[in-house]
CSV table of C-alpha atoms in Angstrom, one decimal:
chain,number,residue,atom,x,y,z
A,1035,UNK,CA,31.3,-6.2,59.5
A,1036,UNK,CA,27.5,-5.7,58.9
A,1037,UNK,CA,26.3,-6.0,55.2
A,1038,UNK,CA,25.2,-2.6,53.7
A,1039,UNK,CA,21.5,-2.3,53.8
A,1040,UNK,CA,19.8,-1.4,50.4
A,1041,UNK,CA,17.1,1.2,51.4
A,1042,UNK,CA,15.6,1.1,47.9
A,1043,UNK,CA,13.9,3.9,46.2
A,1044,UNK,CA,12.3,6.6,48.3
A,1045,UNK,CA,13.7,5.6,51.7
A,1046,UNK,CA,15.7,7.5,54.4
A,1047,UNK,CA,18.8,6.5,56.3
A,1048,UNK,CA,16.7,4.2,58.3
A,1049,UNK,CA,14.9,2.5,55.5
A,1050,UNK,CA,11.5,4.0,56.2
A,1051,UNK,CA,9.9,6.0,53.3
A,1052,UNK,CA,9.1,9.9,54.0
A,1053,UNK,CA,5.5,10.2,53.6
A,1054,UNK,CA,3.7,13.2,52.7
A,1055,UNK,CA,1.4,14.1,49.8
A,1056,UNK,CA,2.9,16.8,47.3
A,1057,UNK,CA,0.8,19.6,46.3
A,1058,UNK,CA,0.6,20.3,42.9
A,1059,UNK,CA,-2.1,22.7,43.1
A,1060,UNK,CA,-5.8,23.1,42.1
A,1061,UNK,CA,-7.6,20.4,40.0
A,1062,UNK,CA,-9.7,21.2,37.1
A,1063,UNK,CA,-11.1,20.0,33.7
A,1064,UNK,CA,-8.8,18.5,31.0
A,1065,UNK,CA,-8.8,19.9,27.5
A,1066,UNK,CA,-6.7,18.8,24.6
A,1067,UNK,CA,-5.8,20.0,21.2
A,1068,UNK,CA,-3.5,18.6,18.5
A,1069,UNK,CA,-2.8,15.6,16.3
A,1070,UNK,CA,-4.1,12.1,17.2
A,1071,UNK,CA,-2.5,10.1,14.5
A,1072,UNK,CA,0.3,9.2,16.7
A,1073,UNK,CA,2.1,6.9,14.3
A,1074,UNK,CA,2.9,9.9,12.1
A,1075,UNK,CA,3.5,12.6,14.7
A,1076,UNK,CA,7.0,14.0,14.5
A,1077,UNK,CA,7.6,11.8,11.3
A,1078,UNK,CA,5.4,12.3,8.4
A,1079,UNK,CA,4.1,15.8,8.2
A,1080,UNK,CA,2.3,15.2,4.9
A,1081,UNK,CA,0.2,12.5,6.4
A,1082,UNK,CA,-1.0,14.7,9.4
A,1083,UNK,CA,-1.8,17.7,7.1
A,1084,UNK,CA,-4.4,15.4,5.5
A,1085,UNK,CA,-5.8,13.9,8.6
A,1086,UNK,CA,-9.4,14.3,9.6
A,1087,UNK,CA,-8.6,13.3,13.2
A,1088,UNK,CA,-6.5,16.4,14.1
A,1089,UNK,CA,-8.2,18.5,17.0
A,1090,UNK,CA,-7.7,22.2,16.1
A,1091,UNK,CA,-9.3,23.7,19.3
A,1092,UNK,CA,-9.1,22.9,22.9
A,1093,UNK,CA,-11.8,20.2,23.7
A,1094,UNK,CA,-12.8,17.8,26.5
A,1095,UNK,CA,-11.8,14.1,26.2
A,1096,UNK,CA,-14.7,11.9,27.0
A,1097,UNK,CA,-12.8,9.5,29.2
A,1098,UNK,CA,-11.9,12.4,31.5
A,1099,UNK,CA,-14.8,14.7,31.0
A,1100,UNK,CA,-16.2,14.3,34.5
A,1101,UNK,CA,-12.9,13.5,36.4
A,1102,UNK,CA,-11.0,16.4,38.1
A,1103,UNK,CA,-7.4,16.5,36.9
A,1104,UNK,CA,-4.5,18.0,38.7
A,1105,UNK,CA,-1.5,17.3,36.6
A,1106,UNK,CA,-0.5,17.0,33.0
A,1107,UNK,CA,2.8,15.9,31.6
A,1108,UNK,CA,5.0,18.0,29.3
A,1109,UNK,CA,7.9,17.3,27.2
A,1110,UNK,CA,9.6,18.6,24.1
A,1111,UNK,CA,10.2,15.1,22.6
A,1112,UNK,CA,7.1,13.1,23.7
A,1113,UNK,CA,4.3,11.8,21.2
A,1114,UNK,CA,2.6,10.3,24.5
A,1115,UNK,CA,1.2,12.1,27.4
A,1116,UNK,CA,-0.4,11.6,30.8
A,1117,UNK,CA,-3.0,13.1,33.2
A,1118,UNK,CA,-3.2,12.5,36.9
A,1119,UNK,CA,-6.6,12.7,38.6
A,1120,UNK,CA,-7.4,14.4,41.8
A,1121,UNK,CA,-7.3,11.0,43.5
A,1122,UNK,CA,-3.8,10.2,42.2
A,1123,UNK,CA,-4.8,7.9,39.4
A,1124,UNK,CA,-3.1,8.1,36.0
A,1125,UNK,CA,-4.4,8.0,32.4
A,1126,UNK,CA,-2.1,7.8,29.4
A,1127,UNK,CA,-2.6,8.1,25.6
A,1128,UNK,CA,-0.6,8.6,22.6
A,1129,UNK,CA,2.3,6.7,20.8
A,1130,UNK,CA,3.1,3.4,22.7
A,1131,UNK,CA,5.5,1.5,20.4
A,1132,UNK,CA,8.0,0.9,23.1
A,1133,UNK,CA,5.5,0.3,25.9
A,1134,UNK,CA,5.8,3.9,27.2
A,1135,UNK,CA,2.3,4.1,28.3
A,1136,UNK,CA,2.8,1.4,30.8
A,1137,UNK,CA,-0.3,-0.5,29.9
A,1138,UNK,CA,1.3,-3.9,29.1
A,1139,UNK,CA,1.3,-3.7,25.4
A,1140,UNK,CA,2.6,-1.8,22.5
A,1141,UNK,CA,-0.4,-0.4,20.7
A,1142,UNK,CA,-0.9,3.4,20.4
A,1143,UNK,CA,-4.1,4.8,22.4
A,1144,UNK,CA,-6.1,7.7,21.0
A,1145,UNK,CA,-8.2,8.0,24.2
A,1146,UNK,CA,-6.9,8.3,27.8
A,1147,UNK,CA,-6.5,4.8,29.2
A,1148,UNK,CA,-6.4,4.1,32.8
A,1149,UNK,CA,-3.1,2.6,34.2
A,1150,UNK,CA,-4.6,0.0,36.6
A,1151,UNK,CA,-1.0,-1.2,37.6
A,1152,UNK,CA,-0.4,1.9,39.5
A,1153,UNK,CA,-3.8,2.2,41.3
A,1154,UNK,CA,-2.3,1.2,44.6
A,1155,UNK,CA,-0.2,4.4,44.6
A,1156,UNK,CA,-0.7,8.1,44.8
A,1157,UNK,CA,1.0,9.3,41.6
A,1158,UNK,CA,2.0,13.1,41.9
A,1159,UNK,CA,4.0,13.5,38.9
A,1160,UNK,CA,4.9,12.1,35.4
A,1161,UNK,CA,7.9,12.7,33.2
A,1162,UNK,CA,8.1,11.7,29.7
A,1163,UNK,CA,11.1,11.1,27.4
A,1164,UNK,CA,11.0,10.2,23.6
A,1165,UNK,CA,9.9,6.6,24.4
A,1166,UNK,CA,9.9,6.1,28.2
A,1167,UNK,CA,8.1,7.5,31.2
A,1168,UNK,CA,8.7,8.1,34.8
A,1169,UNK,CA,6.0,8.0,37.6
A,1170,UNK,CA,6.6,9.7,41.1
A,1171,UNK,CA,4.5,8.4,44.0
A,1172,UNK,CA,3.8,10.8,46.9
A,1173,UNK,CA,6.2,8.9,49.2
A,1174,UNK,CA,9.0,9.6,46.7
A,1175,UNK,CA,9.3,6.2,44.8
A,1176,UNK,CA,9.7,6.3,41.1
A,1177,UNK,CA,8.4,3.6,38.6
A,1178,UNK,CA,9.5,3.5,35.0
A,1179,UNK,CA,8.4,2.0,31.7
A,1180,UNK,CA,9.1,2.1,28.0
A,1181,UNK,CA,12.4,2.0,25.9
A,1182,UNK,CA,15.3,1.2,28.2
A,1183,UNK,CA,18.2,0.2,25.7
A,1184,UNK,CA,20.2,3.1,27.2
A,1185,UNK,CA,19.2,2.4,30.8
A,1186,UNK,CA,16.9,5.3,30.8
A,1187,UNK,CA,14.1,3.3,32.9
A,1188,UNK,CA,16.9,2.7,35.6
A,1189,UNK,CA,17.4,-0.9,35.2
A,1190,UNK,CA,19.8,-3.1,33.2
A,1191,UNK,CA,18.9,-6.1,31.0
A,1192,UNK,CA,15.4,-5.3,29.5
A,1193,UNK,CA,15.4,-3.3,26.2
A,1194,UNK,CA,11.6,-2.5,26.8
A,1195,UNK,CA,9.4,-2.4,29.8
A,1196,UNK,CA,5.7,-2.4,29.1
A,1197,UNK,CA,4.5,-2.1,32.7
A,1198,UNK,CA,5.9,0.3,35.4
A,1199,UNK,CA,8.8,-1.1,37.4
A,1200,UNK,CA,10.0,0.5,40.4
A,1201,UNK,CA,13.6,2.0,40.2
A,1202,UNK,CA,15.8,0.9,43.1
A,1203,UNK,CA,18.4,3.3,44.3
A,1204,UNK,CA,20.2,3.9,47.4
A,1205,UNK,CA,19.3,7.6,48.0
A,1206,UNK,CA,16.7,9.8,49.7
A,1207,UNK,CA,13.0,10.0,48.4
A,1208,UNK,CA,12.5,11.9,45.2
A,1209,UNK,CA,10.3,15.0,45.0
A,1210,UNK,CA,10.5,15.7,41.2
A,1211,UNK,CA,11.5,13.8,38.1
A,1212,UNK,CA,12.5,15.0,34.7
A,1213,UNK,CA,13.3,13.2,31.3
A,1214,UNK,CA,15.4,14.0,28.1
A,1215,UNK,CA,15.0,12.2,25.0
A,1216,UNK,CA,16.9,9.0,26.3
A,1217,UNK,CA,18.0,10.0,29.8
A,1218,UNK,CA,16.4,10.7,33.2
A,1219,UNK,CA,16.7,12.9,36.1
A,1220,UNK,CA,15.5,12.8,39.8
A,1221,UNK,CA,15.7,15.7,42.4
A,1222,UNK,CA,15.7,14.3,46.0
A,1223,UNK,CA,14.2,15.9,49.0
A,1224,UNK,CA,17.8,17.0,50.1
A,1225,UNK,CA,18.4,19.2,47.0
A,1226,UNK,CA,20.6,16.6,45.1
A,1227,UNK,CA,20.2,15.5,41.6
A,1228,UNK,CA,20.6,12.0,40.3
A,1229,UNK,CA,20.8,10.9,36.6
A,1230,UNK,CA,20.9,8.0,34.5
A,1231,UNK,CA,20.5,6.8,30.7
A,1232,UNK,CA,22.5,7.8,27.8
A,1233,UNK,CA,25.6,9.9,28.5
A,1234,UNK,CA,26.1,11.5,25.2
A,1235,UNK,CA,27.0,15.3,25.1
A,1236,UNK,CA,27.5,15.2,28.7
A,1237,UNK,CA,23.8,15.3,29.5
A,1238,UNK,CA,24.1,13.2,32.7
A,1239,UNK,CA,26.2,16.0,34.3
A,1240,UNK,CA,28.8,13.4,35.6
A,1241,UNK,CA,31.8,15.1,33.9
A,1242,UNK,CA,31.9,12.8,31.0
A,1243,UNK,CA,30.1,12.0,27.7
A,1244,UNK,CA,30.5,8.3,28.3
A,1245,UNK,CA,32.0,7.7,24.8
A,1246,UNK,CA,34.7,5.2,24.0
A,1247,UNK,CA,36.1,3.7,20.8
A,1248,UNK,CA,34.8,0.0,20.4
A,1249,UNK,CA,36.4,-0.6,17.1
A,1250,UNK,CA,38.1,1.5,14.4
A,1251,UNK,CA,35.6,4.1,13.5
A,1252,UNK,CA,32.8,3.0,15.8
A,1253,UNK,CA,32.1,5.0,18.8
A,1254,UNK,CA,30.0,3.4,21.5
A,1255,UNK,CA,28.8,4.6,25.0
A,1256,UNK,CA,28.7,3.5,28.6
A,1257,UNK,CA,25.2,3.7,29.6
A,1258,UNK,CA,24.1,4.4,33.2
A,1259,UNK,CA,21.4,2.1,34.3
A,1260,UNK,CA,21.0,3.3,37.8
A,1261,UNK,CA,20.5,6.8,39.3
A,1262,UNK,CA,23.9,8.3,40.0
A,1263,UNK,CA,24.3,11.5,42.1
A,1264,UNK,CA,25.6,14.6,40.6
A,1265,UNK,CA,28.5,15.7,42.9
A,1266,UNK,CA,30.2,18.7,41.0
A,1267,UNK,CA,28.8,22.2,40.2
A,1268,UNK,CA,31.2,24.6,38.5
A,1269,UNK,CA,31.7,28.1,37.4
A,1270,UNK,CA,33.9,28.9,34.3
A,1271,UNK,CA,35.4,32.1,33.4
A,1272,UNK,CA,34.3,32.9,29.8
A,1273,UNK,CA,37.7,34.3,28.8
A,1274,UNK,CA,40.4,32.3,30.5
A,1275,UNK,CA,38.0,29.0,30.7
A,1276,UNK,CA,39.3,28.5,34.3
A,1277,UNK,CA,37.0,26.3,36.2
A,1278,UNK,CA,36.0,26.7,39.9
A,1279,UNK,CA,33.9,24.6,41.9
A,1280,UNK,CA,30.6,25.9,43.3
A,1281,UNK,CA,29.8,25.0,46.6
A,1282,UNK,CA,26.6,24.9,48.8
A,1283,UNK,CA,24.3,23.9,45.8
A,1284,UNK,CA,20.7,22.8,46.9
A,1285,UNK,CA,18.6,22.2,43.8
A,1286,UNK,CA,14.7,23.2,43.9
A,1287,UNK,CA,13.7,22.7,40.3
A,1288,UNK,CA,15.0,20.9,37.2
A,1289,UNK,CA,13.9,20.5,33.7
A,1290,UNK,CA,15.3,18.6,30.6
A,1291,UNK,CA,15.3,19.3,26.8
A,1292,UNK,CA,16.1,16.7,24.3
A,1293,UNK,CA,19.8,16.5,25.3
A,1294,UNK,CA,20.3,19.2,27.9
A,1295,UNK,CA,19.2,20.2,31.3
A,1296,UNK,CA,18.9,23.3,33.5
A,1297,UNK,CA,18.5,23.3,37.2
A,1298,UNK,CA,17.6,26.1,39.8
A,1299,UNK,CA,19.0,26.1,43.3
A,1300,UNK,CA,17.5,27.7,46.5
A,1301,UNK,CA,19.5,30.9,45.8
A,1302,UNK,CA,17.7,31.2,42.4
A,1303,UNK,CA,20.9,30.4,40.5
A,1304,UNK,CA,20.7,28.4,37.4
A,1305,UNK,CA,23.0,25.5,36.3
A,1306,UNK,CA,23.1,24.0,32.7
A,1307,UNK,CA,24.7,21.0,31.1
A,1308,UNK,CA,24.6,18.8,28.1
A,1309,UNK,CA,24.3,19.6,24.4
A,1310,UNK,CA,25.4,23.4,23.9
A,1311,UNK,CA,24.2,24.1,20.4
A,1312,UNK,CA,22.3,27.2,19.5
A,1313,UNK,CA,23.0,28.7,23.0
A,1314,UNK,CA,20.5,26.5,24.9
A,1315,UNK,CA,22.9,26.4,27.8
A,1316,UNK,CA,23.1,30.1,28.2
A,1317,UNK,CA,26.8,30.6,28.2
A,1318,UNK,CA,27.2,32.8,25.2
A,1319,UNK,CA,28.8,29.8,23.4
A,1320,UNK,CA,27.8,26.6,21.8
A,1321,UNK,CA,30.1,24.1,23.6
A,1322,UNK,CA,28.8,21.1,25.5
A,1323,UNK,CA,29.1,21.0,29.3
A,1324,UNK,CA,29.9,17.8,31.0
A,1325,UNK,CA,28.9,19.1,34.5
A,1326,UNK,CA,26.3,21.6,35.9
A,1327,UNK,CA,27.8,25.0,34.9
A,1328,UNK,CA,26.6,28.3,36.5
A,1329,UNK,CA,24.8,30.6,34.1
A,1330,UNK,CA,26.6,33.9,35.0
A,1331,UNK,CA,24.1,36.1,33.3
A,1332,UNK,CA,21.4,34.9,35.9
A,1333,UNK,CA,23.8,35.1,38.9
A,1334,UNK,CA,23.6,38.3,41.1
A,1335,UNK,CA,21.0,40.5,42.9
A,1336,UNK,CA,17.7,40.6,41.2
A,1337,UNK,CA,19.0,38.5,38.2
A,1338,UNK,CA,18.0,35.0,39.5
A,1339,UNK,CA,15.1,32.8,38.5
A,1340,UNK,CA,12.5,30.9,40.3
A,1341,UNK,CA,11.8,28.1,37.9
A,1342,UNK,CA,12.7,26.8,34.6
A,1343,UNK,CA,11.0,24.9,31.8
A,1344,UNK,CA,13.1,23.5,28.9
A,1345,UNK,CA,12.1,23.0,25.2
A,1346,UNK,CA,13.9,21.0,22.6
A,1347,UNK,CA,16.7,23.6,22.1
A,1348,UNK,CA,15.7,26.4,24.2
A,1349,UNK,CA,14.4,27.3,27.7
A,1350,UNK,CA,12.0,29.6,29.4
A,1351,UNK,CA,12.4,30.8,33.1
A,1352,UNK,CA,10.5,33.1,35.4
A,1353,UNK,CA,12.6,35.7,36.9
A,1354,UNK,CA,12.5,36.4,40.6
A,1355,UNK,CA,11.4,39.9,39.6
A,1356,UNK,CA,7.6,39.7,38.9
A,1357,UNK,CA,6.5,40.3,35.2
A,1358,UNK,CA,9.9,39.0,33.6
A,1359,UNK,CA,10.4,35.8,31.6
A,1360,UNK,CA,13.7,34.9,30.1
A,1361,UNK,CA,14.4,32.8,27.0
A,1362,UNK,CA,17.7,31.4,25.7
A,1363,UNK,CA,18.5,29.0,22.9
A,1364,UNK,CA,16.5,28.8,19.7
A,1365,UNK,CA,12.7,27.7,18.9
A,1366,UNK,CA,12.4,29.2,15.4
A,1367,UNK,CA,14.9,28.3,12.8
A,1368,UNK,CA,14.6,31.5,11.0
A,1369,UNK,CA,15.5,33.5,13.9
A,1370,UNK,CA,18.7,34.1,15.6
A,1371,UNK,CA,19.4,32.1,18.9
A,1372,UNK,CA,19.7,33.9,22.0
A,1373,UNK,CA,23.2,32.9,23.4
A,1374,UNK,CA,22.3,34.0,26.8
A,1375,UNK,CA,19.1,34.6,28.6
A,1376,UNK,CA,17.1,37.5,27.3
A,1377,UNK,CA,13.9,38.9,28.4
A,1378,UNK,CA,10.8,38.3,26.2
A,1379,UNK,CA,9.2,41.7,25.6
A,1380,UNK,CA,5.8,40.3,24.9
A,1381,UNK,CA,5.5,38.8,28.3
A,1382,UNK,CA,6.6,41.9,30.3
A,1383,UNK,CA,4.2,42.6,33.0
A,1384,UNK,CA,2.3,39.4,32.8
A,1385,UNK,CA,1.8,37.3,36.1
A,1386,UNK,CA,3.0,33.9,34.7
A,1387,UNK,CA,1.7,30.8,36.5
A,1388,UNK,CA,2.5,27.9,34.1
A,1389,UNK,CA,4.9,27.3,31.3
A,1390,UNK,CA,5.1,24.3,28.8
A,1391,UNK,CA,7.4,23.8,26.1
A,1392,UNK,CA,7.6,21.5,23.0
A,1393,UNK,CA,10.4,21.2,20.3
A,1394,UNK,CA,9.8,24.5,18.8
A,1395,UNK,CA,7.1,26.4,20.8
A,1396,UNK,CA,5.6,27.3,24.1
A,1397,UNK,CA,2.3,27.9,26.0
A,1398,UNK,CA,2.0,30.2,29.0
A,1399,UNK,CA,-0.8,30.7,31.3
A,1400,UNK,CA,-0.7,34.3,32.5
A,1401,UNK,CA,-3.3,36.4,34.4
A,1402,UNK,CA,-6.5,35.6,32.5
A,1403,UNK,CA,-5.0,34.5,29.2
A,1404,UNK,CA,-3.0,31.9,27.6
A,1405,UNK,CA,-0.1,33.0,25.3
A,1406,UNK,CA,1.6,30.6,22.7
A,1407,UNK,CA,4.1,30.4,20.0
A,1408,UNK,CA,4.2,27.6,17.4
A,1409,UNK,CA,6.0,28.2,14.3
A,1410,UNK,CA,4.7,26.4,11.2
A,1411,UNK,CA,4.1,23.7,10.5
A,1412,UNK,CA,1.6,22.9,13.4
A,1413,UNK,CA,-1.0,20.4,13.7
A,1414,UNK,CA,-3.4,21.5,16.2
A,1415,UNK,CA,-1.0,22.2,19.2
A,1416,UNK,CA,-1.6,26.0,19.1
A,1417,UNK,CA,-5.4,25.4,19.5
A,1418,UNK,CA,-6.2,28.5,17.4
A,1419,UNK,CA,-8.6,26.8,15.2
A,1420,UNK,CA,-8.2,25.4,11.6
A,1421,UNK,CA,-8.0,28.8,9.9
A,1422,UNK,CA,-4.8,30.0,11.8
A,1423,UNK,CA,-2.6,26.9,12.4
A,1424,UNK,CA,0.5,28.5,13.5
A,1425,UNK,CA,2.2,31.7,14.8
A,1426,UNK,CA,5.9,32.6,14.9
A,1427,UNK,CA,5.2,35.2,17.4
A,1428,UNK,CA,3.5,35.2,20.6
A,1429,UNK,CA,-0.3,35.2,20.4
A,1430,UNK,CA,-3.2,35.2,22.7
A,1431,UNK,CA,-5.2,31.8,22.4
A,1432,UNK,CA,-8.7,33.3,21.8
A,1433,UNK,CA,-10.4,29.8,21.9
A,1434,UNK,CA,-9.5,29.9,25.7
A,1435,UNK,CA,-10.6,33.4,26.5
A,1436,UNK,CA,-13.6,32.5,28.6
A,1437,UNK,CA,-11.6,30.0,30.7
A,1438,UNK,CA,-9.1,30.2,33.4
A,1439,UNK,CA,-6.3,27.9,32.7
A,1440,UNK,CA,-4.6,26.6,35.9
A,1441,UNK,CA,-1.8,24.5,34.1
A,1442,UNK,CA,-0.4,23.9,30.6
A,1443,UNK,CA,1.3,21.0,29.1
A,1444,UNK,CA,2.8,20.3,25.6
A,1445,UNK,CA,4.5,17.5,23.6
A,1446,UNK,CA,5.1,17.0,19.8
A,1447,UNK,CA,2.1,18.3,18.0
A,1448,UNK,CA,-0.3,18.6,21.0
A,1449,UNK,CA,-1.2,20.8,24.0
A,1450,UNK,CA,-3.0,20.1,27.3
A,1451,UNK,CA,-4.7,22.6,29.4
A,1452,UNK,CA,-6.3,22.2,33.1
A,1453,UNK,CA,-9.0,24.7,33.3
A,1454,UNK,CA,-11.0,25.9,36.4
A,1455,UNK,CA,-14.3,24.6,36.5
A,1456,UNK,CA,-16.2,27.5,37.7
A,1457,UNK,CA,-18.1,28.9,34.6
A,1458,UNK,CA,-20.7,27.8,32.2
A,1459,UNK,CA,-18.0,27.8,29.4
A,1460,UNK,CA,-15.8,25.2,31.0
A,1461,UNK,CA,-18.8,23.0,31.4
A,1462,UNK,CA,-19.5,22.7,27.5
């Protein structure tokens, strides 16, 4: 009997990588706005409110001022961020206490720093969790760094990884990566999802929350330290709770919140799983889901969605009907949660091309404008200037009025914009 061959990350059945550069769109100039005291971001708001280092309006960063950027990371739970240049090189900055920047140390960076350890690869995408990062190459390989105590970097043993390490798994090449706070997801070229990391709340979608009673009164978890394929998608009757399998699911998009995920298949159906608080799973209830469950509201003719972006405890999705954007969950604690997807009236009719979410707000590039929401307190992420720091309602970001924003990105207390370099304003 022949020994089973380990094809490794990003290889096909014959062990050869599937090549082909992924197209993430037009490159442009990177702008940043938000807090830069990364040791306090998401922790000590009083310190941030007194800081003189907060950037209140979108501005260029010197390290990337003359380098075209084609991709920026976005996450509801990250105080670190990355930009990918037009040549596939990667720069990172922000919090680095667990080595999540992949630079080889644990010192925070206030300025974009080149990750030379990935120079031999063409990086096409990055996903960031609370303290870890995933890097996707153009041939479908994944590298990871940062905190790994729950296995979220795809390897066992090491608690922290300060330089990107390749994740080895016996599956097809990846075409997208996503990260929750302490778990990770990949979408392969065949439309399958693979998850690993912390299983709490069912956020790995493998029909368990991974918990067990270690000793009296102490609950522990079985962490998953290697990508494991999601094999079951379900439909649940809201009244009888009868569960039926959904077959023929081929995923095309996936996004993660802190403790939940939403995926879209090729038929524009949406599936959600993980922590269900505040209606973030879209099932008109707050229970957790241990396996990807069909969101019934988005199932049916002209009710599907083409893509999804998860915030901390909410989601935004573009309808297959032009000019409609749905939101479900909660991003403002003083407002009622949407227990199922509802149209955002302020975005009706807008041609949305890029959506980014953080823990409590969002930025959308649509037509010739950028529209954002950021309930107080905010520390520069709204980019409105120091006089108007926050907005609980959708508002146009007037500081970007003269610029065409190609792509948006967000994280804890910061926002990123890639703008087209075809005007005098974008050259300032």
